[in-house]
Amino acid sequence: MEWGTLVATLGGAVIAMSGTLLADRVRARGEDDRGLGSRRREVYLDFIAATGVAHARLRELAQSGASTPELDGATRDALAEAGVYQVRERLFIDASAPVAAAGQRMFEQLRALRAAVAQGARLSSRAFHDAYHPYIDAVWAYRVAVREELEGRPLLPAVFGWSAWDGTERCALCDDAGDA
């Protein structure tokens, strides 16, 4: 047997094995990326759903006219029962930095809305609207950040015929205040 044939055979085997290992590594990395993308999509949707449930409950409380001492506990329960705190932690683990930042801003505005309702702000009051509109603006900013990350496509208020995300231009109370 010639040494050249043996070396060529062994060299070919090493190249073939290296190529297989590299292909397996690239495939595994792609699967990991798809897994992260799937987890991100899930947590992004879970977060917007949980905050939506909490927001709906806060609106109910603002409309009910319950006494202020009862409202504080009820508003805290609204966020806890909706699972906002748990899904927020998952968001911080899996989200990209821009989406995590938008989610945190949305959470802070939801807490400001909770505080206003806890202090007795009624649904049709200026105090409620002063907390509500920044929250809605933050909700839309979160949606925009998620859409940009997942789909790479922008979303602008003009798509809906609006000039801003905060909803003040479509709000009867804010419109009346602007006319005054």
mmCIF file of N, CA, C and O in Angstrom, residues 3-78:
data_model
loop_
_atom_site.group_PDB
_atom_site.id
_atom_site.type_symbol
_atom_site.label_atom_id
_atom_site.label_comp_id
_atom_site.label_asym_id
_atom_site.label_seq_id
_atom_site.Cartn_x
_atom_site.Cartn_y
_atom_site.Cartn_z
ATOM 1 N N TRP A 3 1.753 5.110 0.737
ATOM 2 C CA TRP A 3 1.461 6.107 1.770
ATOM 3 C C TRP A 3 0.593 7.237 1.231
ATOM 4 O O TRP A 3 -0.271 7.758 1.938
ATOM 5 N N GLY A 4 0.755 7.618 0.053
ATOM 6 C CA GLY A 4 -0.033 8.696 -0.547
ATOM 7 C C GLY A 4 -1.515 8.366 -0.583
ATOM 8 O O GLY A 4 -2.374 9.194 -0.297
ATOM 9 N N THR A 5 -1.836 7.120 -0.932
ATOM 10 C CA THR A 5 -3.238 6.685 -0.969
ATOM 11 C C THR A 5 -3.829 6.697 0.429
ATOM 12 O O THR A 5 -4.964 7.136 0.640
ATOM 13 N N LEU A 6 -3.053 6.197 1.392
ATOM 14 C CA LEU A 6 -3.522 6.178 2.785
ATOM 15 C C LEU A 6 -3.749 7.585 3.323
ATOM 16 O O LEU A 6 -4.777 7.873 3.947
ATOM 17 N N VAL A 7 -2.829 8.481 3.071
ATOM 18 C CA VAL A 7 -2.955 9.873 3.531
ATOM 19 C C VAL A 7 -4.152 10.540 2.856
ATOM 20 O O VAL A 7 -4.937 11.248 3.500
ATOM 21 N N ALA A 8 -4.327 10.301 1.569
ATOM 22 C CA ALA A 8 -5.464 10.901 0.853
ATOM 23 C C ALA A 8 -6.783 10.366 1.385
ATOM 24 O O ALA A 8 -7.755 11.111 1.557
ATOM 25 N N THR A 9 -6.828 9.076 1.676
ATOM 26 C CA THR A 9 -8.049 8.471 2.216
ATOM 27 C C THR A 9 -8.362 9.046 3.598
ATOM 28 O O THR A 9 -9.507 9.420 3.897
ATOM 29 N N LEU A 10 -7.352 9.125 4.447
ATOM 30 C CA LEU A 10 -7.556 9.693 5.790
ATOM 31 C C LEU A 10 -7.919 11.176 5.717
ATOM 32 O O LEU A 10 -8.795 11.658 6.458
ATOM 33 N N GLY A 11 -7.286 11.905 4.830
ATOM 34 C CA GLY A 11 -7.612 13.325 4.661
ATOM 35 C C GLY A 11 -9.050 13.512 4.201
ATOM 36 O O GLY A 11 -9.772 14.382 4.691
ATOM 37 N N GLY A 12 -9.480 12.672 3.276
ATOM 38 C CA GLY A 12 -10.875 12.735 2.813
ATOM 39 C C GLY A 12 -11.852 12.429 3.931
ATOM 40 O O GLY A 12 -12.911 13.054 4.051
ATOM 41 N N ALA A 13 -11.510 11.457 4.762
ATOM 42 C CA ALA A 13 -12.375 11.093 5.888
ATOM 43 C C ALA A 13 -12.480 12.245 6.885
ATOM 44 O O ALA A 13 -13.565 12.552 7.394
ATOM 45 N N VAL A 14 -11.350 12.898 7.161
ATOM 46 C CA VAL A 14 -11.355 14.039 8.097
ATOM 47 C C VAL A 14 -12.198 15.180 7.525
ATOM 48 O O VAL A 14 -13.007 15.788 8.243
ATOM 49 N N ILE A 15 -12.056 15.453 6.255
ATOM 50 C CA ILE A 15 -12.841 16.520 5.620
ATOM 51 C C ILE A 15 -14.329 16.178 5.664
ATOM 52 O O ILE A 15 -15.163 17.029 5.996
ATOM 53 N N ALA A 16 -14.663 14.932 5.362
ATOM 54 C CA ALA A 16 -16.073 14.514 5.377
ATOM 55 C C ALA A 16 -16.659 14.621 6.779
ATOM 56 O O ALA A 16 -17.779 15.116 6.964
ATOM 57 N N MET A 17 -15.906 14.173 7.780
ATOM 58 C CA MET A 17 -16.393 14.249 9.163
ATOM 59 C C MET A 17 -16.520 15.703 9.623
ATOM 60 O O MET A 17 -17.494 16.060 10.291
ATOM 61 N N SER A 18 -15.573 16.527 9.251
ATOM 62 C CA SER A 18 -15.636 17.949 9.616
ATOM 63 C C SER A 18 -16.853 18.611 8.996
ATOM 64 O O SER A 18 -17.552 19.386 9.653
ATOM 65 N N GLY A 19 -17.097 18.298 7.738
ATOM 66 C CA GLY A 19 -18.260 18.861 7.061
ATOM 67 C C GLY A 19 -19.559 18.430 7.714
ATOM 68 O O GLY A 19 -20.480 19.224 7.892
ATOM 69 N N THR A 20 -19.637 17.162 8.098
ATOM 70 C CA THR A 20 -20.830 16.648 8.771
ATOM 71 C C THR A 20 -21.030 17.335 10.119
ATOM 72 O O THR A 20 -22.143 17.742 10.468
ATOM 73 N N LEU A 21 -19.951 17.460 10.882
ATOM 74 C CA LEU A 21 -20.042 18.120 12.183
ATOM 75 C C LEU A 21 -20.442 19.589 12.039
ATOM 76 O O LEU A 21 -21.270 20.097 12.812
ATOM 77 N N LEU A 22 -19.881 20.267 11.053
ATOM 78 C CA LEU A 22 -20.228 21.662 10.819
ATOM 79 C C LEU A 22 -21.691 21.797 10.407
ATOM 80 O O LEU A 22 -22.402 22.668 10.913
ATOM 81 N N ALA A 23 -22.148 20.918 9.544
ATOM 82 C CA ALA A 23 -23.552 20.952 9.115
ATOM 83 C C ALA A 23 -24.480 20.697 10.299
ATOM 84 O O ALA A 23 -25.523 21.355 10.439
ATOM 85 N N ASP A 24 -24.114 19.737 11.160
ATOM 86 C CA ASP A 24 -24.927 19.464 12.346
ATOM 87 C C ASP A 24 -24.965 20.662 13.284
ATOM 88 O O ASP A 24 -26.002 20.992 13.856
ATOM 89 N N ARG A 25 -23.839 21.326 13.432
ATOM 90 C CA ARG A 25 -23.779 22.503 14.309
ATOM 91 C C ARG A 25 -24.639 23.645 13.760
ATOM 92 O O ARG A 25 -25.370 24.301 14.503
ATOM 93 N N VAL A 26 -24.569 23.890 12.469
ATOM 94 C CA VAL A 26 -25.382 24.937 11.843
ATOM 95 C C VAL A 26 -26.862 24.597 11.972
ATOM 96 O O VAL A 26 -27.682 25.454 12.289
ATOM 97 N N ARG A 27 -27.229 23.331 11.762
ATOM 98 C CA ARG A 27 -28.623 22.903 11.893
ATOM 99 C C ARG A 27 -29.104 23.089 13.333
ATOM 100 O O ARG A 27 -30.189 23.609 13.585
ATOM 101 N N ALA A 28 -28.289 22.697 14.301
ATOM 102 C CA ALA A 28 -28.657 22.836 15.714
ATOM 103 C C ALA A 28 -28.825 24.306 16.090
ATOM 104 O O ALA A 28 -29.751 24.673 16.819
ATOM 105 N N ARG A 29 -27.924 25.151 15.585
ATOM 106 C CA ARG A 29 -28.029 26.582 15.874
ATOM 107 C C ARG A 29 -29.324 27.146 15.283
ATOM 108 O O ARG A 29 -30.010 27.945 15.911
ATOM 109 N N GLY A 30 -29.676 26.726 14.083
ATOM 110 C CA GLY A 30 -30.925 27.157 13.459
ATOM 111 C C GLY A 30 -32.135 26.713 14.263
ATOM 112 O O GLY A 30 -33.090 27.462 14.433
ATOM 113 N N GLU A 31 -32.079 25.483 14.783
ATOM 114 C CA GLU A 31 -33.177 24.993 15.616
ATOM 115 C C GLU A 31 -33.271 25.797 16.900
ATOM 116 O O GLU A 31 -34.370 26.114 17.367
ATOM 117 N N ASP A 32 -32.125 26.138 17.499
ATOM 118 C CA ASP A 32 -32.118 26.968 18.714
ATOM 119 C C ASP A 32 -32.716 28.336 18.425
ATOM 120 O O ASP A 32 -33.502 28.864 19.217
ATOM 121 N N ASP A 33 -32.349 28.932 17.291
ATOM 122 C CA ASP A 33 -32.885 30.243 16.919
ATOM 123 C C ASP A 33 -34.391 30.170 16.707
ATOM 124 O O ASP A 33 -35.129 31.065 17.120
ATOM 125 N N ARG A 34 -34.861 29.108 16.070
ATOM 126 C CA ARG A 34 -36.311 28.952 15.865
ATOM 127 C C ARG A 34 -37.007 28.763 17.206
ATOM 128 O O ARG A 34 -38.103 29.259 17.424
ATOM 129 N N GLY A 35 -36.358 28.046 18.129
ATOM 130 C CA GLY A 35 -36.930 27.855 19.462
ATOM 131 C C GLY A 35 -37.030 29.174 20.210
ATOM 132 O O GLY A 35 -38.043 29.453 20.851
ATOM 133 N N LEU A 36 -35.996 29.997 20.123
ATOM 134 C CA LEU A 36 -36.021 31.313 20.770
ATOM 135 C C LEU A 36 -37.100 32.187 20.144
ATOM 136 O O LEU A 36 -37.853 32.846 20.852
ATOM 137 N N GLY A 37 -37.190 32.165 18.831
ATOM 138 C CA GLY A 37 -38.222 32.953 18.151
ATOM 139 C C GLY A 37 -39.615 32.533 18.569
ATOM 140 O O GLY A 37 -40.485 33.373 18.806
ATOM 141 N N SER A 38 -39.813 31.254 18.701
ATOM 142 C CA SER A 38 -41.114 30.735 19.134
ATOM 143 C C SER A 38 -41.415 31.141 20.574
ATOM 144 O O SER A 38 -42.532 31.560 20.896
ATOM 145 N N ARG A 39 -40.410 31.031 21.451
ATOM 146 C CA ARG A 39 -40.595 31.450 22.852
ATOM 147 C C ARG A 39 -40.876 32.936 22.940
ATOM 148 O O ARG A 39 -41.734 33.370 23.716
ATOM 149 N N ARG A 40 -40.152 33.719 22.149
ATOM 150 C CA ARG A 40 -40.373 35.167 22.167
ATOM 151 C C ARG A 40 -41.793 35.499 21.729
ATOM 152 O O ARG A 40 -42.483 36.273 22.378
ATOM 153 N N ARG A 41 -42.231 34.931 20.621
ATOM 154 C CA ARG A 41 -43.595 35.198 20.138
ATOM 155 C C ARG A 41 -44.615 34.858 21.218
ATOM 156 O O ARG A 41 -45.541 35.601 21.477
ATOM 157 N N GLU A 42 -44.425 33.724 21.865
ATOM 158 C CA GLU A 42 -45.362 33.291 22.904
ATOM 159 C C GLU A 42 -45.387 34.269 24.085
ATOM 160 O O GLU A 42 -46.448 34.675 24.543
ATOM 161 N N VAL A 43 -44.203 34.648 24.574
ATOM 162 C CA VAL A 43 -44.171 35.538 25.731
ATOM 163 C C VAL A 43 -44.659 36.935 25.356
ATOM 164 O O VAL A 43 -45.314 37.606 26.167
ATOM 165 N N TYR A 44 -44.396 37.392 24.140
ATOM 166 C CA TYR A 44 -44.887 38.702 23.706
ATOM 167 C C TYR A 44 -46.414 38.721 23.714
ATOM 168 O O TYR A 44 -47.030 39.690 24.168
ATOM 169 N N LEU A 45 -47.008 37.656 23.203
ATOM 170 C CA LEU A 45 -48.468 37.568 23.195
ATOM 171 C C LEU A 45 -49.029 37.400 24.604
ATOM 172 O O LEU A 45 -50.054 37.999 24.951
ATOM 173 N N ASP A 46 -48.360 36.583 25.420
ATOM 174 C CA ASP A 46 -48.817 36.394 26.804
ATOM 175 C C ASP A 46 -48.790 37.710 27.573
ATOM 176 O O ASP A 46 -49.692 37.991 28.367
ATOM 177 N N PHE A 47 -47.760 38.512 27.353
ATOM 178 C CA PHE A 47 -47.646 39.786 28.069
ATOM 179 C C PHE A 47 -48.757 40.747 27.669
ATOM 180 O O PHE A 47 -49.407 41.338 28.533
ATOM 181 N N ILE A 48 -49.000 40.886 26.377
ATOM 182 C CA ILE A 48 -50.053 41.817 25.946
ATOM 183 C C ILE A 48 -51.424 41.312 26.401
ATOM 184 O O ILE A 48 -52.289 42.107 26.775
ATOM 185 N N ALA A 49 -51.604 39.994 26.431
ATOM 186 C CA ALA A 49 -52.880 39.437 26.891
ATOM 187 C C ALA A 49 -53.073 39.671 28.394
ATOM 188 O O ALA A 49 -54.159 40.077 28.832
ATOM 189 N N ALA A 50 -52.034 39.433 29.183
ATOM 190 C CA ALA A 50 -52.149 39.623 30.637
ATOM 191 C C ALA A 50 -52.396 41.084 30.982
ATOM 192 O O ALA A 50 -53.239 41.392 31.839
ATOM 193 N N THR A 51 -51.692 41.990 30.329
ATOM 194 C CA THR A 51 -51.913 43.408 30.610
ATOM 195 C C THR A 51 -53.304 43.829 30.137
ATOM 196 O O THR A 51 -53.934 44.678 30.767
ATOM 197 N N GLY A 52 -53.775 43.213 29.062
ATOM 198 C CA GLY A 52 -55.126 43.512 28.585
ATOM 199 C C GLY A 52 -56.191 43.087 29.584
ATOM 200 O O GLY A 52 -57.166 43.807 29.817
ATOM 201 N N VAL A 53 -56.002 41.932 30.189
ATOM 202 C CA VAL A 53 -56.942 41.457 31.218
ATOM 203 C C VAL A 53 -56.910 42.401 32.418
ATOM 204 O O VAL A 53 -57.963 42.790 32.956
ATOM 205 N N ALA A 54 -55.714 42.779 32.844
ATOM 206 C CA ALA A 54 -55.585 43.695 33.984
ATOM 207 C C ALA A 54 -56.218 45.050 33.657
ATOM 208 O O ALA A 54 -56.931 45.625 34.495
ATOM 209 N N HIS A 55 -55.994 45.548 32.454
ATOM 210 C CA HIS A 55 -56.568 46.827 32.032
ATOM 211 C C HIS A 55 -58.091 46.773 32.047
ATOM 212 O O HIS A 55 -58.759 47.701 32.534
ATOM 213 N N ALA A 56 -58.652 45.683 31.531
ATOM 214 C CA ALA A 56 -60.116 45.538 31.520
ATOM 215 C C ALA A 56 -60.663 45.536 32.943
ATOM 216 O O ALA A 56 -61.697 46.171 33.219
ATOM 217 N N ARG A 57 -59.984 44.862 33.837
ATOM 218 C CA ARG A 57 -60.427 44.827 35.236
ATOM 219 C C ARG A 57 -60.312 46.205 35.884
ATOM 220 O O ARG A 57 -61.203 46.625 36.629
ATOM 221 N N LEU A 58 -59.250 46.935 35.581
ATOM 222 C CA LEU A 58 -59.105 48.297 36.112
ATOM 223 C C LEU A 58 -60.226 49.196 35.600
ATOM 224 O O LEU A 58 -60.759 50.022 36.355
ATOM 225 N N ARG A 59 -60.598 49.045 34.360
ATOM 226 C CA ARG A 59 -61.710 49.830 33.800
ATOM 227 C C ARG A 59 -63.015 49.505 34.532
ATOM 228 O O ARG A 59 -63.811 50.401 34.821
ATOM 229 N N GLU A 60 -63.245 48.226 34.805
ATOM 230 C CA GLU A 60 -64.436 47.829 35.557
ATOM 231 C C GLU A 60 -64.452 48.483 36.934
ATOM 232 O O GLU A 60 -65.490 48.981 37.385
ATOM 233 N N LEU A 61 -63.313 48.457 37.596
ATOM 234 C CA LEU A 61 -63.216 49.057 38.923
ATOM 235 C C LEU A 61 -63.423 50.565 38.868
ATOM 236 O O LEU A 61 -64.058 51.142 39.761
ATOM 237 N N ALA A 62 -62.907 51.205 37.841
ATOM 238 C CA ALA A 62 -63.070 52.652 37.692
ATOM 239 C C ALA A 62 -64.524 53.011 37.417
ATOM 240 O O ALA A 62 -64.959 54.117 37.732
ATOM 241 N N GLN A 63 -65.251 52.096 36.839
ATOM 242 C CA GLN A 63 -66.660 52.350 36.549
ATOM 243 C C GLN A 63 -67.558 52.001 37.738
ATOM 244 O O GLN A 63 -68.630 52.581 37.897
ATOM 245 N N SER A 64 -67.093 51.097 38.599
ATOM 246 C CA SER A 64 -67.946 50.605 39.684
ATOM 247 C C SER A 64 -68.193 51.631 40.779
ATOM 248 O O SER A 64 -69.222 51.574 41.454
ATOM 249 N N GLY A 65 -67.234 52.507 41.012
ATOM 250 C CA GLY A 65 -67.397 53.506 42.068
ATOM 251 C C GLY A 65 -67.227 52.937 43.458
ATOM 252 O O GLY A 65 -67.793 53.458 44.412
ATOM 253 N N ALA A 66 -66.455 51.873 43.605
ATOM 254 C CA ALA A 66 -66.198 51.294 44.921
ATOM 255 C C ALA A 66 -65.436 52.299 45.782
ATOM 256 O O ALA A 66 -64.812 53.228 45.274
ATOM 257 N N SER A 67 -65.487 52.096 47.088
ATOM 258 C CA SER A 67 -64.799 53.019 47.992
ATOM 259 C C SER A 67 -63.283 52.865 47.856
ATOM 260 O O SER A 67 -62.769 51.804 47.509
ATOM 261 N N THR A 68 -62.576 53.934 48.169
ATOM 262 C CA THR A 68 -61.127 53.980 47.965
ATOM 263 C C THR A 68 -60.369 52.889 48.736
ATOM 264 O O THR A 68 -59.487 52.269 48.159
ATOM 265 N N PRO A 69 -60.663 52.613 50.011
ATOM 266 C CA PRO A 69 -59.903 51.550 50.699
ATOM 267 C C PRO A 69 -60.048 50.196 49.990
ATOM 268 O O PRO A 69 -59.088 49.443 49.899
ATOM 269 N N GLU A 70 -61.219 49.885 49.486
ATOM 270 C CA GLU A 70 -61.426 48.624 48.768
ATOM 271 C C GLU A 70 -60.706 48.634 47.425
ATOM 272 O O GLU A 70 -60.250 47.600 46.948
ATOM 273 N N LEU A 71 -60.632 49.800 46.813
ATOM 274 C CA LEU A 71 -60.035 49.903 45.483
ATOM 275 C C LEU A 71 -58.547 49.576 45.473
ATOM 276 O O LEU A 71 -58.066 48.945 44.523
ATOM 277 N N ASP A 72 -57.834 49.978 46.494
ATOM 278 C CA ASP A 72 -56.405 49.733 46.494
ATOM 279 C C ASP A 72 -56.115 48.240 46.379
ATOM 280 O O ASP A 72 -55.345 47.814 45.514
ATOM 281 N N GLY A 73 -56.732 47.453 47.214
ATOM 282 C CA GLY A 73 -56.528 46.000 47.155
ATOM 283 C C GLY A 73 -57.060 45.396 45.868
ATOM 284 O O GLY A 73 -56.426 44.518 45.280
ATOM 285 N N ALA A 74 -58.201 45.868 45.423
ATOM 286 C CA ALA A 74 -58.797 45.331 44.195
ATOM 287 C C ALA A 74 -57.939 45.644 42.970
ATOM 288 O O ALA A 74 -57.800 44.806 42.076
ATOM 289 N N THR A 75 -57.347 46.828 42.942
ATOM 290 C CA THR A 75 -56.500 47.169 41.793
ATOM 291 C C THR A 75 -55.200 46.361 41.808
ATOM 292 O O THR A 75 -54.709 45.948 40.757
ATOM 293 N N ARG A 76 -54.670 46.132 42.996
ATOM 294 C CA ARG A 76 -53.471 45.283 43.094
ATOM 295 C C ARG A 76 -53.791 43.862 42.641
ATOM 296 O O ARG A 76 -53.017 43.227 41.928
ATOM 297 N N ASP A 77 -54.952 43.378 43.091
ATOM 298 C CA ASP A 77 -55.385 42.039 42.691
ATOM 299 C C ASP A 77 -55.591 41.947 41.179
ATOM 300 O O ASP A 77 -55.338 40.897 40.589
ATOM 301 N N ALA A 78 -56.048 43.015 40.560
ATOM 302 C CA ALA A 78 -56.284 42.998 39.114
ATOM 303 C C ALA A 78 -55.002 42.657 38.351
ATOM 304 O O ALA A 78 -55.029 41.844 37.419
#
